[in-house]
Structure formats: structure tokens, C-alpha cells
Amino acid sequence: MRRSHAQPDLASMPFILAAGAVPPFLVEVVAIVLAAAVVAYISQRVGLVPIVGFLLAGVLIGPSGLGLVTDPELIDAAAEIGVLLLLFTIGIEFSLDKLQKIQRLIFVGGGIQVGLTTALVAGACMAFGVGWRPAVFTGFLVALSSTAIVTKLLGDRGETNTEVGQGAVGLLIFQDLAVILMVLLVPALGGGDVSGGELAWALTKAALIIVFVLVVARRVLPPVLEHVAQTCSPELFLLTIIAICFGTAYAVGLAGVSISLGAFLAGLVVSQSRFSEHALSEILPLQILFSATFFVSVGLLLDLSFVWDNLGLVVLALVTVTLLKFGTTFVAVRAVGRAMPAAAATGLWLAQVGEFSFVLERSGREAGLAPLDMDDVGAPLFIAATVVSMALTPVAAPYAGRLAQKLRGLSDAKEPDAPAVEPEHFADLENHTIVAGYGDAAKKLVHVLEGSGVPFVVVTLSPLGAREAEADGLRVLRGDYAKQHILNAVGLDRAKLLVVPDDNSQQAHRVVS
């Protein structure tokens, strides 16, 4: 029987594999995940933070190491997702109210830090005979710090909402905004023709899209999350959260704004919802996985042979950049009235060069620009100094607090009072009972606890149950109480009792586990 329709050529379809065949990309994915896990484990055992392990894993499997990873596009895509999810979670933890309180630090302090760093680097380069265009371009590269590494470390150490943490995040937000202007100016620095009108329109468009996200999305997204949460489906809620993160980043990117900043704005919008902690607990596992890929991708860039052949030059560049970034950040934070200990600690946190500088360097390369105006040495020297400075940041981070403490002890004059940091939700609870769920059994238990004067908090995934508990005047956290993050948010380490009055034995087992 003859077939009337032509059949597709399966061999020509890249996604169709013969039995037992291995897709080419899987080899590199396995190499990344396996190397990251092994090296991170070893780093943890010897006392290093996992980020350093991920960076070392990238160096190990990269072109200058074992050469197991040769497809940079695959790694770049996964790393970009990691940065988006990381900035999204930071946005959820930060909230619009906290952002408003440090707006002077963002725009005044951030402007001073970026402007002063760019001017000093450009001036030093011109003093050694570098033309003003590549000198300013080099200043742009040095002015940016690593949003991904700093925010990740601050989150892991629980310092995002401290005075130093808010200072660091504030300056990083301005740097991300400054990237917009820098990317627009790079073609002009390379000799291209960019009119003032085009520049003004691009900046206006970026400002309008940011306002749109913060105003319109703030009104639309909370009701959407409310309806999705009523399904009590973790899968649907997670997909919605990811759609909000990526969709907002894409919309902001269309206006020429950094998509990472878009993800941060999406997190700020979600932080206004009553389901912010629930959203954070759902997305954290994905964020950890893809963030690890980002740090591995940074390690892939390091050329060990160049570092070895030019060790003195790399060390000189690293020391110069570190001292310069520390100094300009210190001046910027002090200029907005923050105390000397906080300014010094913030300076230590932001003393590295950031991941957005890689993006800017590639844009400069296309425009005919090179760091220090040195085509053969400038780019690899910049990459080497940047990667090493990133790798040293987790090592230096613990000393920021110690430096601040020492300066407080040495200071005789009374510093201006630092702005009060908002207390965390449920931070006042101690020796309390955590009631997981708000069904019939939980309501009876709550009645007994109230009558006995025992402090307690209710955790429930059901919006209906949460509204009922709030209507009764109870303290409630919306979220999945089988997630470690949610339990930590209601002070599990300070609680006297955790009760799971749930008739679902599997759910109770998950919580206890």
C-alpha cells in the first residue's frame, strides 16, 4: 500500500536520537554539574564557600583546564537564567518600601561611586598615554561591581537587610541603571555616530518601562497571585512566578534596560503580595541550580596560561582595582551620611569588578575599543583581574563585619545614627508554637493556645484558610510549611513546638523530615 504523504526525514531532525545515542549538549551539562558538585564539596570540606568552588570548577573544565566545555552559548544561556533568578529573589526579599527608604543612597551615593571611579580610572589611563575614548571605556568597566556575587553572599549570610547590606544593594542598583547609559555610549566612544536625541529617547524609554513595571504590574500581579494560590497547586504557582520573572525581564529588556534589573523589579513587585515568602520558597531550588551555573561560567573565562605568563601584571591590576573600588565606595557611602564603619564594610563588599563588565567589554570589542587601549593584552588582563577579584570576594566578605566592628571600637567621635533597619517578619517570636495548617484540628488547637496565653503563628498554603485566620486576628504566614525556608521565616530555630494537625500523612511526613 503506497503512502500518499511524504514522511519527514527523522535523521535531519536534531532532536531525534537513535537508541543509546547521547545528545552533544548533555556531555557539557554533565561536566558542569558534576564538576560543580565535586569541587564545591571539596571547597566546603576545607572551609571555602561554595561560590569559590563553582569558580574553581569552571577553571578546571574550561578551555585552559581539561577542555570539557567548548560551547559558550549553552553556558551563557544557563548563566543568564541564573542571574535573573538570583536578582528576582533579591527583589522579593528587598521590597519597594525598603527601596524607597534608601533612594538617596541609590541615586546620590551610586552616582558618586560610578562617576568618581570612572573619572579616576580614565585620568590614570590618560596619564600613561591612553586616548580619552578607551580611557573612559576602561573606567566604565572598572566602575561596575558584581551584583550576582554580592547579593548571593549577602542573602546566604542573612545580611541583605542590614545597614551594610542595604548600602551595597543600593549602589548596585544604580550601577545596573548606569549600564543602560554605558551601553548606549560605547558606540560613540568607538567613533560611531550617536545623536543626543537618540540618547535622550533611549533613556526616556527606559524610565517609562521601569515606571510601567512598578505602577501597573504592582496593581495587576497581586490579584493574579491570589487567584493562582487559591488552587493550592505548587506546580501552577511555580510556573506563574517564573513567568512573572522572565516576562518582566523580557519586557524591560525591550526598552534597552538590563534584563537583570528587570528581574529585580519583578521581585520587588512580587514582594508587595501576601505570597512573597511562598514565592521565594518555591523558586529557591531553581535559583541555586542556575546560579551555580553562572559562577561556573565565570570560571570558564579565566586563561590560566595568561595569568601565569603575566602574573605580576595581573596582581598589580588586581591590587589597584581593589584599592580604588574600596576608596570610591567608601567616599560615596560617607557622602550620604552613613557612618564610617558601615562605609568601610560596604567598600570591602564592592571592591571587585562585576559580571556586567563582561557584557560591556564585548560591546566595546564590537565598537573597536579595548581595555587600556591594548588589543592583545587589555582584554585578557581585564578578564583575569575580574575573575580573580570575584573569586576573592567570598573570602573577603567575612572580614567586612570585622572591619566595621574594629572601626566602631577605634572611633572616639560619635557617628550619626544609622537609619533603622526594619525588623524581619516574626522576628519577635520566641518560645512559640508553629501551627502548620488551619483546618478544623488547627482551629481547636489555636483556641487552646490563645486561652493559655502561649505565643503562636499559623502557616498555611490555603488563601481561604489564611484569610479566615487573619479575620480572627491571628498572625499568619502564607506558604508551604513543608519548605525549610518557610519554617525558618517563622523562627523554627526559636520555636518551642511545631504542630502538624494535617490529616494527610504524607504531608506530615514531609514536614517532619
Coordinates of N, CA, C and O in Angstrom, one line a residue, residues 43 48-57 59 146 149-150 153 294-295 298-299 302 318 322 351-355 358 383-398:
S43 N 35.5 22.2 48.4 CA 35.7 23.5 49.0 C 35.0 23.6 50.4 O 35.6 24.2 51.3
L48 N 36.0 26.6 52.4 CA 35.7 27.7 51.5 C 34.2 27.7 51.2 O 33.5 26.7 51.2
V49 N 33.7 28.9 50.8 CA 32.3 29.0 50.5 C 32.0 28.3 49.1 O 32.9 28.3 48.3
P50 N 30.8 27.8 48.8 CA 30.6 27.1 47.6 C 30.8 27.9 46.3 O 31.2 27.4 45.3
I51 N 30.6 29.3 46.4 CA 30.9 30.1 45.2 C 32.3 29.9 44.7 O 32.5 29.9 43.5
V52 N 33.3 29.9 45.6 CA 34.6 29.7 45.2 C 34.8 28.4 44.5 O 35.5 28.2 43.5
G53 N 34.1 27.3 45.1 CA 34.2 26.0 44.4 C 33.6 26.0 43.0 O 34.2 25.4 42.1
F54 N 32.5 26.8 42.8 CA 31.9 26.8 41.5 C 32.9 27.5 40.5 O 33.1 27.1 39.3
L55 N 33.5 28.6 41.0 CA 34.5 29.3 40.1 C 35.7 28.4 39.8 O 36.1 28.4 38.6
L56 N 36.2 27.7 40.8 CA 37.3 26.7 40.5 C 36.9 25.6 39.6 O 37.6 25.2 38.7
A57 N 35.6 25.2 39.7 CA 35.1 24.1 38.8 C 35.1 24.6 37.3 O 35.5 23.9 36.4
V59 N 37.1 26.9 36.1 CA 38.5 26.9 35.6 C 39.0 25.5 35.3 O 39.7 25.3 34.2
S146 N 30.1 43.3 41.2 CA 29.3 42.0 40.9 C 28.0 42.0 41.6 O 28.0 41.6 42.8
I149 N 27.3 38.1 42.7 CA 28.1 37.5 43.8 C 27.8 38.2 45.1 O 27.5 37.6 46.2
V150 N 27.7 39.6 45.1 CA 27.5 40.3 46.4 C 26.1 40.0 46.9 O 25.9 39.7 48.1
L153 N 26.0 36.4 48.3 CA 26.6 36.3 49.6 C 25.9 37.0 50.7 O 25.8 36.4 51.9
F294 N 26.0 30.0 36.7 CA 26.6 31.3 36.4 C 28.0 31.4 36.9 O 29.0 31.8 36.2
F295 N 28.3 31.0 38.2 CA 29.6 31.1 38.7 C 30.6 30.1 38.0 O 31.8 30.5 37.8
V298 N 31.7 31.9 34.9 CA 32.7 32.9 35.1 C 34.1 32.3 35.2 O 35.1 32.8 34.6
G299 N 34.2 31.1 35.8 CA 35.5 30.4 35.9 C 36.0 30.0 34.6 O 37.2 29.9 34.3
L302 N 38.6 32.3 32.6 CA 39.9 32.5 33.1 C 40.9 31.7 32.2 O 40.8 30.5 32.1
L318 N 45.0 43.8 39.9 CA 44.0 43.3 40.9 C 44.1 44.2 42.2 O 43.1 44.7 42.7
T322 N 41.2 46.9 43.4 CA 40.6 46.6 44.7 C 40.7 47.9 45.6 O 39.7 48.3 46.2
A351 N 34.4 45.7 46.3 CA 35.8 46.0 45.8 C 36.2 45.2 44.6 O 37.4 45.2 44.2
Q352 N 35.2 44.5 44.0 CA 35.5 43.6 42.8 C 35.0 44.3 41.6 O 34.2 45.3 41.6
V353 N 35.3 43.7 40.4 CA 34.7 44.1 39.1 C 33.5 43.1 38.8 O 33.6 41.9 39.2
G354 N 32.5 43.6 38.2 CA 31.3 42.8 38.0 C 31.0 42.1 36.7 O 31.8 42.3 35.7
E355 N 30.0 41.2 36.7 CA 29.7 40.4 35.5 C 29.2 41.3 34.4 O 29.4 40.9 33.2
F358 N 31.7 42.2 31.7 CA 31.9 41.3 30.6 C 31.1 41.7 29.4 O 31.5 41.7 28.2
I383 N 39.9 40.4 32.0 CA 39.2 39.2 32.4 C 39.8 38.5 33.6 O 39.2 38.1 34.5
A384 N 41.2 38.4 33.5 CA 41.9 37.7 34.6 C 41.7 38.4 35.9 O 41.4 37.8 37.0
A385 N 41.9 39.8 35.9 CA 41.7 40.6 37.1 C 40.3 40.5 37.7 O 40.1 40.4 38.9
T386 N 39.3 40.5 36.7 CA 37.9 40.5 37.2 C 37.5 39.1 37.8 O 36.9 39.1 38.9
V387 N 37.9 38.0 37.1 CA 37.6 36.7 37.7 C 38.3 36.5 39.0 O 37.6 35.9 39.9
V388 N 39.5 36.8 39.1 CA 40.2 36.7 40.4 C 39.6 37.5 41.5 O 39.4 37.1 42.6
S389 N 39.2 38.7 41.2 CA 38.6 39.6 42.2 C 37.2 39.0 42.6 O 36.8 39.1 43.8
M390 N 36.5 38.4 41.7 CA 35.2 37.8 42.0 C 35.5 36.6 42.9 O 34.8 36.4 43.9
A391 N 36.5 35.8 42.6 CA 36.8 34.6 43.4 C 37.2 35.0 44.9 O 37.0 34.2 45.8
L392 N 37.9 36.2 45.0 CA 38.3 36.6 46.3 C 37.2 37.2 47.2 O 37.4 37.3 48.4
T393 N 36.1 37.6 46.5 CA 35.1 38.3 47.3 C 34.5 37.4 48.4 O 34.3 37.9 49.5
P394 N 34.1 36.1 48.1 CA 33.6 35.3 49.2 C 34.6 35.1 50.3 O 34.2 35.0 51.5
V395 N 35.9 35.2 50.0 CA 36.9 35.0 51.1 C 37.0 36.3 51.9 O 37.2 36.3 53.1
A396 N 36.8 37.5 51.2 CA 37.0 38.8 51.9 C 35.7 39.1 52.7 O 35.7 39.9 53.6
A397 N 34.5 38.6 52.3 CA 33.2 39.0 52.8 C 33.2 38.9 54.4 O 32.7 39.9 55.0
P398 N 33.7 37.8 55.0 CA 33.6 37.8 56.4 C 34.3 38.9 57.2 O 34.0 39.2 58.3

